[in-house]
PDB file of C-alpha atoms in Angstrom:
ATOM      1  CA  MET A   1      53.090 120.247 142.764  1.00 54.00           C
ATOM      2  CA  ALA A   2      53.695 123.488 140.987  1.00 56.00           C
ATOM      3  CA  ASN A   3      51.674 125.805 138.853  1.00 61.00           C
ATOM      4  CA  PHE A   4      53.280 127.187 135.707  1.00 57.00           C
ATOM      5  CA  ALA A   5      54.983 130.554 136.009  1.00 47.00           C
ATOM      6  CA  ASP A   6      56.167 132.790 133.220  1.00 42.00           C
ATOM      7  CA  LYS A   7      59.581 131.927 131.823  1.00 44.00           C
ATOM      8  CA  ASP A   8      61.001 135.309 132.745  1.00 40.00           C
ATOM      9  CA  ASN A   9      60.250 134.651 136.416  1.00 44.00           C
ATOM     10  CA  LEU A  10      62.018 131.287 136.453  1.00 49.00           C
ATOM     11  CA  PRO A  11      65.765 131.551 137.109  1.00 51.00           C
ATOM     12  CA  LEU A  12      66.624 128.005 136.046  1.00 56.00           C
ATOM     13  CA  ARG A  13      67.501 127.878 132.370  1.00 60.00           C
ATOM     14  CA  GLY A  14      70.278 126.925 129.982  1.00 80.00           C
ATOM     15  CA  GLU A  15      72.404 123.813 130.418  1.00 87.00           C
ATOM     16  CA  GLN A  16      71.067 122.886 133.859  1.00 87.00           C
ATOM     17  CA  LEU A  17      67.471 122.994 132.673  1.00 92.00           C
ATOM     18  CA  GLN A  18      68.301 121.008 129.541  1.00 93.00           C
ATOM     19  CA  GLN A  19      69.994 118.328 131.643  1.00 93.00           C
ATOM     20  CA  HIS A  20      66.829 118.009 133.690  1.00 94.00           C
ATOM     21  CA  ILE A  21      64.723 117.710 130.543  1.00 95.00           C
ATOM     22  CA  ASP A  22      67.049 115.115 129.003  1.00 95.00           C
ATOM     23  CA  LYS A  23      66.940 113.021 132.162  1.00 94.00           C
ATOM     24  CA  ALA A  24      63.156 113.371 132.484  1.00 95.00           C
ATOM     25  CA  LEU A  25      62.646 112.059 128.952  1.00 96.00           C
ATOM     26  CA  THR A  26      64.539 108.851 129.761  1.00 95.00           C
ATOM     27  CA  ILE A  27      62.354 107.903 132.739  1.00 94.00           C
ATOM     28  CA  GLU A  28      59.905 105.042 132.259  1.00 93.00           C
ATOM     29  CA  MET A  29      57.000 103.873 134.388  1.00 93.00           C
ATOM     30  CA  PRO A  30      58.299 102.332 137.653  1.00 90.00           C
ATOM     31  CA  ASP A  31      58.188  98.533 137.679  1.00 87.00           C
ATOM     32  CA  SER A  32      59.739  97.111 140.824  1.00 86.00           C
ATOM     33  CA  TRP A  33      58.712  95.179 143.894  1.00 87.00           C
ATOM     34  CA  GLN A  34      59.294  98.295 146.024  1.00 85.00           C
ATOM     35  CA  PHE A  35      56.773 100.235 143.962  1.00 89.00           C
ATOM     36  CA  ASP A  36      54.312  97.352 144.176  1.00 91.00           C
ATOM     37  CA  VAL A  37      54.649  97.391 147.963  1.00 91.00           C
ATOM     38  CA  VAL A  38      53.915 101.134 148.084  1.00 88.00           C
ATOM     39  CA  TYR A  39      50.885 100.706 145.841  1.00 92.00           C
ATOM     40  CA  LYS A  40      49.463  97.823 147.890  1.00 93.00           C
ATOM     41  CA  LEU A  41      50.062  99.718 151.133  1.00 92.00           C
ATOM     42  CA  PHE A  42      48.285 102.841 149.881  1.00 91.00           C
ATOM     43  CA  GLN A  43      45.512 100.704 148.409  1.00 92.00           C
ATOM     44  CA  ARG A  44      44.996  99.059 151.764  1.00 92.00           C
ATOM     45  CA  ILE A  45      45.050 102.266 153.801  1.00 94.00           C
ATOM     46  CA  PHE A  46      43.208 104.693 151.524  1.00 95.00           C
ATOM     47  CA  ASN A  47      41.183 102.249 149.387  1.00 93.00           C
ATOM     48  CA  PRO A  48      40.614 104.649 146.438  1.00 95.00           C
ATOM     49  CA  VAL A  49      37.358 104.712 144.492  1.00 95.00           C
ATOM     50  CA  ILE A  50      37.618 105.853 140.849  1.00 97.00           C
ATOM     51  CA  THR A  51      34.724 107.206 138.795  1.00 97.00           C
ATOM     52  CA  GLY A  52      34.606 108.415 135.200  1.00 97.00           C
ATOM     53  CA  ARG A  53      37.702 106.564 134.008  1.00 96.00           C
ATOM     54  CA  GLU A  54      35.843 105.716 130.794  1.00 97.00           C
ATOM     55  CA  ARG A  55      35.951 109.434 129.938  1.00 97.00           C
ATOM     56  CA  ILE A  56      39.743 109.516 129.665  1.00 97.00           C
ATOM     57  CA  PRO A  57      40.770 109.521 125.973  1.00 96.00           C
ATOM     58  CA  ASP A  58      43.459 107.264 124.554  1.00 94.00           C
ATOM     59  CA  SER A  59      45.479 110.281 123.412  1.00 94.00           C
ATOM     60  CA  PRO A  60      48.008 111.989 125.732  1.00 96.00           C
ATOM     61  CA  CYS A  61      46.432 114.341 128.268  1.00 97.00           C
ATOM     62  CA  ILE A  62      47.337 117.049 130.709  1.00 98.00           C
ATOM     63  CA  PHE A  63      45.501 116.035 133.885  1.00 98.00           C
ATOM     64  CA  ILE A  64      44.312 119.011 135.961  1.00 98.00           C
ATOM     65  CA  ALA A  65      42.964 118.715 139.518  1.00 97.00           C
ATOM     66  CA  ASN A  66      42.426 120.346 142.874  1.00 97.00           C
ATOM     67  CA  HIS A  67      45.440 120.180 145.207  1.00 95.00           C
ATOM     68  CA  SER A  68      45.260 118.800 148.723  1.00 94.00           C
ATOM     69  CA  LEU A  69      46.858 119.716 152.028  1.00 91.00           C
ATOM     70  CA  PHE A  70      50.665 119.175 152.044  1.00 92.00           C
ATOM     71  CA  ALA A  71      50.441 117.970 148.402  1.00 91.00           C
ATOM     72  CA  LEU A  72      49.798 114.423 149.590  1.00 92.00           C
ATOM     73  CA  ASP A  73      47.441 113.723 146.704  1.00 93.00           C
ATOM     74  CA  GLY A  74      50.364 112.973 144.392  1.00 89.00           C
ATOM     75  CA  TRP A  75      51.351 109.998 146.535  1.00 88.00           C
ATOM     76  CA  ILE A  76      47.879 108.558 146.079  1.00 92.00           C
ATOM     77  CA  LEU A  77      47.347 109.441 142.432  1.00 94.00           C
ATOM     78  CA  GLY A  78      50.678 108.240 141.051  1.00 92.00           C
ATOM     79  CA  PRO A  79      50.445 104.585 142.131  1.00 92.00           C
ATOM     80  CA  VAL A  80      46.716 104.378 141.370  1.00 94.00           C
ATOM     81  CA  MET A  81      47.012 105.825 137.867  1.00 95.00           C
ATOM     82  CA  MET A  82      50.002 103.652 137.044  1.00 94.00           C
ATOM     83  CA  LYS A  83      48.855 100.328 138.493  1.00 93.00           C
ATOM     84  CA  GLU A  84      45.106 100.527 137.877  1.00 93.00           C
ATOM     85  CA  MET A  85      44.871 102.676 134.761  1.00 94.00           C
ATOM     86  CA  GLY A  86      48.152 102.114 132.931  1.00 94.00           C
ATOM     87  CA  ILE A  87      48.834 105.867 132.862  1.00 96.00           C
ATOM     88  CA  PHE A  88      52.260 107.265 133.774  1.00 96.00           C
ATOM     89  CA  PRO A  89      51.482 110.819 134.923  1.00 95.00           C
ATOM     90  CA  ARG A  90      54.450 113.169 134.833  1.00 96.00           C
ATOM     91  CA  GLY A  91      53.642 115.268 137.864  1.00 95.00           C
ATOM     92  CA  MET A  92      55.032 118.794 137.688  1.00 94.00           C
ATOM     93  CA  GLY A  93      56.510 119.848 141.028  1.00 90.00           C
ATOM     94  CA  ASP A  94      58.053 122.896 142.681  1.00 88.00           C
ATOM     95  CA  ARG A  95      61.712 123.572 141.993  1.00 86.00           C
ATOM     96  CA  PHE A  96      62.733 122.959 145.634  1.00 84.00           C
ATOM     97  CA  LEU A  97      62.109 119.242 145.070  1.00 86.00           C
ATOM     98  CA  PHE A  98      65.056 119.221 142.671  1.00 89.00           C
ATOM     99  CA  THR A  99      67.627 121.192 144.652  1.00 86.00           C
ATOM    100  CA  ASN A 100      68.989 118.047 146.341  1.00 88.00           C
ATOM    101  CA  GLU A 101      70.441 115.493 143.924  1.00 88.00           C
ATOM    102  CA  ARG A 102      69.202 112.400 145.776  1.00 91.00           C
ATOM    103  CA  LEU A 103      65.725 113.798 146.247  1.00 91.00           C
ATOM    104  CA  ALA A 104      65.663 114.962 142.626  1.00 90.00           C
ATOM    105  CA  ASP A 105      66.612 111.499 141.354  1.00 91.00           C
ATOM    106  CA  PHE A 106      63.906 109.883 143.490  1.00 91.00           C
ATOM    107  CA  VAL A 107      61.218 112.323 142.327  1.00 91.00           C
ATOM    108  CA  LEU A 108      62.278 111.801 138.703  1.00 93.00           C
ATOM    109  CA  SER A 109      62.206 108.009 139.111  1.00 91.00           C
ATOM    110  CA  MET A 110      58.576 108.284 140.247  1.00 91.00           C
ATOM    111  CA  GLY A 111      57.678 110.402 137.217  1.00 93.00           C
ATOM    112  CA  GLY A 112      57.924 113.845 138.795  1.00 94.00           C
ATOM    113  CA  VAL A 113      59.446 116.726 136.858  1.00 95.00           C
ATOM    114  CA  MET A 114      60.111 120.406 137.460  1.00 94.00           C
ATOM    115  CA  GLY A 115      57.148 122.706 136.919  1.00 92.00           C
ATOM    116  CA  HIS A 116      58.734 124.771 134.172  1.00 94.00           C
ATOM    117  CA  PRO A 117      57.158 125.657 130.778  1.00 94.00           C
ATOM    118  CA  ASP A 118      60.189 124.340 128.873  1.00 95.00           C
ATOM    119  CA  VAL A 119      59.898 120.991 130.656  1.00 96.00           C
ATOM    120  CA  CYS A 120      56.206 120.789 129.823  1.00 96.00           C
ATOM    121  CA  ASP A 121      56.955 121.686 126.186  1.00 96.00           C
ATOM    122  CA  ALA A 122      59.440 118.824 125.929  1.00 97.00           C
ATOM    123  CA  LEU A 123      57.097 116.307 127.553  1.00 97.00           C
ATOM    124  CA  MET A 124      54.220 117.297 125.287  1.00 97.00           C
ATOM    125  CA  GLU A 125      56.414 117.017 122.216  1.00 97.00           C
ATOM    126  CA  ASN A 126      57.206 113.499 123.437  1.00 96.00           C
ATOM    127  CA  GLY A 127      53.522 112.627 123.884  1.00 97.00           C
ATOM    128  CA  GLU A 128      53.631 112.219 127.675  1.00 97.00           C
ATOM    129  CA  ASP A 129      50.723 112.320 130.111  1.00 97.00           C
ATOM    130  CA  ILE A 130      51.196 115.270 132.471  1.00 98.00           C
ATOM    131  CA  LEU A 131      49.748 116.016 135.905  1.00 97.00           C
ATOM    132  CA  VAL A 132      49.376 119.619 137.078  1.00 96.00           C
ATOM    133  CA  PHE A 133      47.805 121.238 140.135  1.00 96.00           C
ATOM    134  CA  PRO A 134      47.372 124.895 139.120  1.00 95.00           C
ATOM    135  CA  GLY A 135      46.760 125.942 142.733  1.00 92.00           C
ATOM    136  CA  GLY A 136      50.326 124.959 143.605  1.00 90.00           C
ATOM    137  CA  ALA A 137      51.550 125.773 147.101  1.00 86.00           C
ATOM    138  CA  HIS A 138      48.562 128.010 147.851  1.00 87.00           C
ATOM    139  CA  GLU A 139      46.189 125.058 147.787  1.00 92.00           C
ATOM    140  CA  ALA A 140      48.702 122.805 149.570  1.00 91.00           C
ATOM    141  CA  VAL A 141      48.724 125.028 152.686  1.00 92.00           C
ATOM    142  CA  LYS A 142      45.130 126.313 152.612  1.00 93.00           C
ATOM    143  CA  PRO A 143      43.136 126.636 155.847  1.00 93.00           C
ATOM    144  CA  ALA A 144      40.364 124.164 156.666  1.00 93.00           C
ATOM    145  CA  ARG A 145      37.626 126.629 155.672  1.00 94.00           C
ATOM    146  CA  GLN A 146      38.924 126.464 152.072  1.00 93.00           C
ATOM    147  CA  MET A 147      38.892 122.683 151.858  1.00 93.00           C
ATOM    148  CA  TYR A 148      38.097 121.446 148.330  1.00 94.00           C
ATOM    149  CA  THR A 149      38.198 124.934 146.854  1.00 93.00           C
ATOM    150  CA  LEU A 150      40.320 125.924 143.860  1.00 94.00           C
ATOM    151  CA  GLN A 151      42.781 128.777 144.321  1.00 90.00           C
ATOM    152  CA  TRP A 152      44.165 129.336 140.859  1.00 90.00           C
ATOM    153  CA  ARG A 153      44.270 133.138 140.896  1.00 83.00           C
ATOM    154  CA  GLU A 154      45.483 134.487 137.517  1.00 84.00           C
ATOM    155  CA  ARG A 155      47.192 131.307 136.355  1.00 86.00           C
ATOM    156  CA  TYR A 156      46.754 130.283 132.757  1.00 92.00           C
ATOM    157  CA  GLY A 157      49.988 128.412 132.019  1.00 93.00           C
ATOM    158  CA  PHE A 158      48.441 124.968 131.668  1.00 95.00           C
ATOM    159  CA  VAL A 159      45.829 126.276 129.213  1.00 96.00           C
ATOM    160  CA  ARG A 160      48.433 128.154 127.176  1.00 95.00           C
ATOM    161  CA  LEU A 161      50.667 125.089 126.847  1.00 96.00           C
ATOM    162  CA  ALA A 162      47.816 122.678 126.160  1.00 96.00           C
ATOM    163  CA  ALA A 163      46.563 124.938 123.355  1.00 96.00           C
ATOM    164  CA  LYS A 164      50.049 125.362 121.903  1.00 95.00           C
ATOM    165  CA  HIS A 165      50.430 121.585 121.526  1.00 96.00           C
ATOM    166  CA  GLY A 166      46.770 120.791 120.784  1.00 96.00           C
ATOM    167  CA  TYR A 167      46.634 118.675 123.935  1.00 97.00           C
ATOM    168  CA  THR A 168      43.541 117.351 125.675  1.00 98.00           C
ATOM    169  CA  ILE A 169      42.866 118.739 129.147  1.00 98.00           C
ATOM    170  CA  GLN A 170      41.498 116.046 131.451  1.00 98.00           C
ATOM    171  CA  PRO A 171      39.948 117.665 134.548  1.00 98.00           C
ATOM    172  CA  PHE A 172      39.365 115.574 137.652  1.00 98.00           C
ATOM    173  CA  GLY A 173      38.663 115.958 141.350  1.00 98.00           C
ATOM    174  CA  ILE A 174      40.028 114.134 144.358  1.00 97.00           C
ATOM    175  CA  VAL A 175      38.370 113.925 147.773  1.00 97.00           C
ATOM    176  CA  GLY A 176      40.056 112.521 150.870  1.00 96.00           C
ATOM    177  CA  PRO A 177      43.638 113.848 151.138  1.00 96.00           C
ATOM    178  CA  ASP A 178      42.441 117.261 152.373  1.00 96.00           C
ATOM    179  CA  GLU A 179      41.204 115.432 155.469  1.00 96.00           C
ATOM    180  CA  PHE A 180      44.255 113.328 156.245  1.00 96.00           C
ATOM    181  CA  TYR A 181      44.996 115.887 158.966  1.00 96.00           C
ATOM    182  CA  ASP A 182      43.056 118.195 161.242  1.00 96.00           C
ATOM    183  CA  HIS A 183      44.340 121.758 161.563  1.00 95.00           C
ATOM    184  CA  LEU A 184      45.432 122.308 165.146  1.00 93.00           C
ATOM    185  CA  ILE A 185      46.523 125.853 164.260  1.00 93.00           C
ATOM    186  CA  GLU A 186      46.059 127.420 160.839  1.00 93.00           C
ATOM    187  CA  GLY A 187      49.225 128.631 159.118  1.00 88.00           C
ATOM    188  CA  GLU A 188      47.936 132.180 158.925  1.00 90.00           C
ATOM    189  CA  GLU A 189      47.467 132.147 162.718  1.00 91.00           C
ATOM    190  CA  LEU A 190      50.924 130.792 163.591  1.00 88.00           C
ATOM    191  CA  PRO A 191      52.749 134.179 163.719  1.00 87.00           C
ATOM    192  CA  ASP A 192      50.421 135.422 166.482  1.00 88.00           C
ATOM    193  CA  SER A 193      50.181 132.098 168.328  1.00 89.00           C
ATOM    194  CA  ALA A 194      52.263 130.859 171.261  1.00 90.00           C
ATOM    195  CA  LEU A 195      54.490 129.114 168.705  1.00 88.00           C
ATOM    196  CA  GLY A 196      55.296 132.394 166.937  1.00 86.00           C
ATOM    197  CA  PRO A 197      58.275 133.390 169.140  1.00 88.00           C
ATOM    198  CA  ILE A 198      59.719 129.879 168.911  1.00 89.00           C
ATOM    199  CA  LEU A 199      59.464 129.853 165.118  1.00 87.00           C
ATOM    200  CA  ARG A 200      61.163 133.256 164.986  1.00 89.00           C
ATOM    201  CA  ARG A 201      64.049 132.063 167.153  1.00 89.00           C
ATOM    202  CA  LEU A 202      64.477 129.050 164.874  1.00 86.00           C
ATOM    203  CA  GLY A 203      64.523 131.319 161.842  1.00 83.00           C
ATOM    204  CA  LEU A 204      61.408 129.656 160.408  1.00 82.00           C
ATOM    205  CA  LEU A 205      59.425 132.857 160.690  1.00 85.00           C
ATOM    206  CA  THR A 206      60.826 136.197 159.529  1.00 85.00           C
ATOM    207  CA  GLU A 207      59.439 139.581 158.547  1.00 81.00           C
ATOM    208  CA  ASN A 208      59.436 138.379 154.943  1.00 82.00           C
ATOM    209  CA  THR A 209      57.377 135.259 155.677  1.00 82.00           C
ATOM    210  CA  ARG A 210      53.952 135.317 154.053  1.00 83.00           C
ATOM    211  CA  PRO A 211      51.298 134.022 156.490  1.00 78.00           C
ATOM    212  CA  ASP A 212      49.154 132.786 153.579  1.00 79.00           C
ATOM    213  CA  MET A 213      52.017 130.488 152.525  1.00 83.00           C
ATOM    214  CA  MET A 214      52.534 128.922 155.960  1.00 88.00           C
ATOM    215  CA  PRO A 215      51.155 125.394 156.448  1.00 90.00           C
ATOM    216  CA  PRO A 216      48.832 124.596 159.334  1.00 93.00           C
ATOM    217  CA  LEU A 217      49.984 122.678 162.389  1.00 92.00           C
ATOM    218  CA  PRO A 218      48.695 119.168 161.573  1.00 94.00           C
ATOM    219  CA  LEU A 219      47.034 116.599 163.795  1.00 95.00           C
ATOM    220  CA  GLY A 220      46.628 113.137 162.332  1.00 95.00           C
ATOM    221  CA  ALA A 221      45.205 109.791 163.363  1.00 94.00           C
ATOM    222  CA  LEU A 222      44.708 109.446 167.135  1.00 92.00           C
ATOM    223  CA  GLY A 223      46.571 112.717 167.717  1.00 91.00           C
ATOM    224  CA  THR A 224      49.741 111.583 165.921  1.00 94.00           C
ATOM    225  CA  LEU A 225      51.461 112.802 162.749  1.00 93.00           C
ATOM    226  CA  LEU A 226      50.284 109.722 160.836  1.00 94.00           C
ATOM    227  CA  PRO A 227      47.677 110.596 158.199  1.00 95.00           C
ATOM    228  CA  LYS A 228      44.107 109.566 158.900  1.00 95.00           C
ATOM    229  CA  PRO A 229      43.045 106.651 156.657  1.00 95.00           C
ATOM    230  CA  GLN A 230      40.421 108.670 154.805  1.00 95.00           C
ATOM    231  CA  ARG A 231      39.074 106.740 151.866  1.00 95.00           C
ATOM    232  CA  CYS A 232      39.978 108.590 148.648  1.00 96.00           C
ATOM    233  CA  TYR A 233      37.562 109.304 145.826  1.00 97.00           C
ATOM    234  CA  ILE A 234      38.851 110.258 142.370  1.00 98.00           C
ATOM    235  CA  GLY A 235      36.438 111.423 139.690  1.00 98.00           C
ATOM    236  CA  PHE A 236      37.299 112.204 136.065  1.00 98.00           C
ATOM    237  CA  ALA A 237      35.181 114.806 134.257  1.00 98.00           C
ATOM    238  CA  GLU A 238      34.546 115.222 130.540  1.00 98.00           C
ATOM    239  CA  PRO A 239      37.831 116.150 128.794  1.00 98.00           C
ATOM    240  CA  LEU A 240      38.477 119.268 126.712  1.00 97.00           C
ATOM    241  CA  ASP A 241      40.173 118.623 123.381  1.00 97.00           C
ATOM    242  CA  LEU A 242      42.224 121.674 122.359  1.00 97.00           C
ATOM    243  CA  ALA A 243      43.425 120.262 119.022  1.00 96.00           C
ATOM    244  CA  GLN A 244      41.718 123.137 117.192  1.00 95.00           C
ATOM    245  CA  TYR A 245      44.046 125.615 118.941  1.00 94.00           C
ATOM    246  CA  GLN A 246      47.314 123.841 118.139  1.00 94.00           C
ATOM    247  CA  GLY A 247      50.045 126.301 117.245  1.00 86.00           C
ATOM    248  CA  ARG A 248      47.897 129.294 118.135  1.00 86.00           C
ATOM    249  CA  LYS A 249      48.556 131.886 120.814  1.00 86.00           C
ATOM    250  CA  LEU A 250      45.335 132.444 122.712  1.00 92.00           C
ATOM    251  CA  GLY A 251      44.206 135.824 123.982  1.00 93.00           C
ATOM    252  CA  LYS A 252      43.454 136.560 127.627  1.00 92.00           C
ATOM    253  CA  ARG A 253      39.713 136.165 127.144  1.00 94.00           C
ATOM    254  CA  GLN A 254      40.076 132.733 125.532  1.00 95.00           C
ATOM    255  CA  LEU A 255      42.538 131.588 128.191  1.00 96.00           C
ATOM    256  CA  HIS A 256      40.184 132.736 130.934  1.00 95.00           C
ATOM    257  CA  SER A 257      37.167 131.061 129.331  1.00 96.00           C
ATOM    258  CA  ILE A 258      38.897 127.687 128.984  1.00 97.00           C
ATOM    259  CA  ARG A 259      40.370 127.868 132.474  1.00 96.00           C
ATOM    260  CA  GLU A 260      36.952 128.624 133.983  1.00 96.00           C
ATOM    261  CA  ASP A 261      35.453 125.721 132.049  1.00 97.00           C
ATOM    262  CA  VAL A 262      38.094 123.376 133.464  1.00 98.00           C
ATOM    263  CA  ALA A 263      37.547 124.719 136.990  1.00 97.00           C
ATOM    264  CA  ALA A 264      33.775 124.261 136.716  1.00 97.00           C
ATOM    265  CA  ARG A 265      34.192 120.635 135.670  1.00 98.00           C
ATOM    266  CA  ILE A 266      36.493 119.938 138.612  1.00 98.00           C
ATOM    267  CA  GLU A 267      34.119 121.638 141.058  1.00 98.00           C
ATOM    268  CA  GLN A 268      31.246 119.572 139.697  1.00 98.00           C
ATOM    269  CA  GLU A 269      33.259 116.385 140.230  1.00 98.00           C
ATOM    270  CA  LEU A 270      34.156 117.425 143.781  1.00 98.00           C
ATOM    271  CA  SER A 271      30.480 117.942 144.630  1.00 98.00           C
ATOM    272  CA  ALA A 272      29.591 114.546 143.167  1.00 98.00           C
ATOM    273  CA  LEU A 273      32.445 112.807 145.012  1.00 98.00           C
ATOM    274  CA  LEU A 274      31.530 114.361 148.359  1.00 97.00           C
ATOM    275  CA  LEU A 275      27.959 113.156 147.888  1.00 97.00           C
ATOM    276  CA  LEU A 276      29.136 109.684 146.857  1.00 96.00           C
ATOM    277  CA  ARG A 277      31.339 109.482 149.947  1.00 95.00           C
ATOM    278  CA  GLU A 278      28.410 110.299 152.230  1.00 94.00           C
ATOM    279  CA  GLN A 279      26.306 107.628 150.544  1.00 94.00           C
ATOM    280  CA  ARG A 280      29.024 105.006 151.014  1.00 90.00           C
ATOM    281  CA  ARG A 281      30.216 105.834 154.527  1.00 87.00           C
ATOM    282  CA  ARG A 282      28.275 102.938 156.011  1.00 85.00           C
ATOM    283  CA  HIS A 283      30.481 100.584 154.014  1.00 85.00           C
ATOM    284  CA  ASP A 284      33.620 101.775 155.821  1.00 88.00           C
ATOM    285  CA  GLY A 285      34.933  99.458 158.515  1.00 88.00           C
ATOM    286  CA  ILE A 286      34.786 100.323 162.211  1.00 89.00           C
ATOM    287  CA  LEU A 287      38.551 100.823 162.418  1.00 88.00           C
ATOM    288  CA  ARG A 288      38.532 103.322 159.539  1.00 89.00           C
ATOM    289  CA  ARG A 289      35.648 105.203 161.130  1.00 88.00           C
ATOM    290  CA  VAL A 290      37.459 105.430 164.464  1.00 86.00           C
ATOM    291  CA  LEU A 291      40.793 106.524 162.953  1.00 87.00           C
ATOM    292  CA  THR A 292      39.180 109.226 160.820  1.00 89.00           C
ATOM    293  CA  LEU A 293      37.290 110.915 163.654  1.00 83.00           C
TER     294      LEU A 293
END
């Protein structure tokens, strides 16, 4: 999922962007046997635990959370929020997800949209629930030492847009997806590893490649590429209602203050979820314990 960038830094605009917005506004919550199968499969494998759902207001929200390795959290959150909570989160994703027509149509059908301010504006005007991971790709490729840490840098787009529309920000944390895979080699170490020359020959590593944006080499269940069946914990914090700011353009200090408040609430949820997981580990079956070693 994407963070919001400034409009001037986003090349997609005009008719192509409007077509995407028009199509996004026609999408409704998936209701098919295929989607039910995916939900039941994920429910069986990852067995999510949800806390704090009573805190979510009835009004439309922009849901803000920590991002997990390889952005796999969206595959857990979407089905859970739709099937168990009746919420259709419009997850805002990186533009590369929409460069291929078939992939773009699939992502749209599941509620995903392009992470562009104009798209968010249109969805908010339509009263949609929106899902944003401000850490974007940085959090999705982070090394193991930064597990469950927020890496938002100087990103304020979600606060700016929420204030503009008087939206409610609903912070939440998710624990589990960051541990679907071990890190055999960290992305930042790949250029100097034995795989470096191979990646260069394949054109996957060039002088312009940023090591901090390279994903780690993953190792999943029993040494395969299948994700470990880590039980997922999702905790919703107290929401922030920004109705008082509707139509106003906030200054840098206000944006920073609200963003830090949101981050603190997410970090508090992450701490509580990690503790809850430790307290409930004995309830996990033997097979789950073995496959998550």
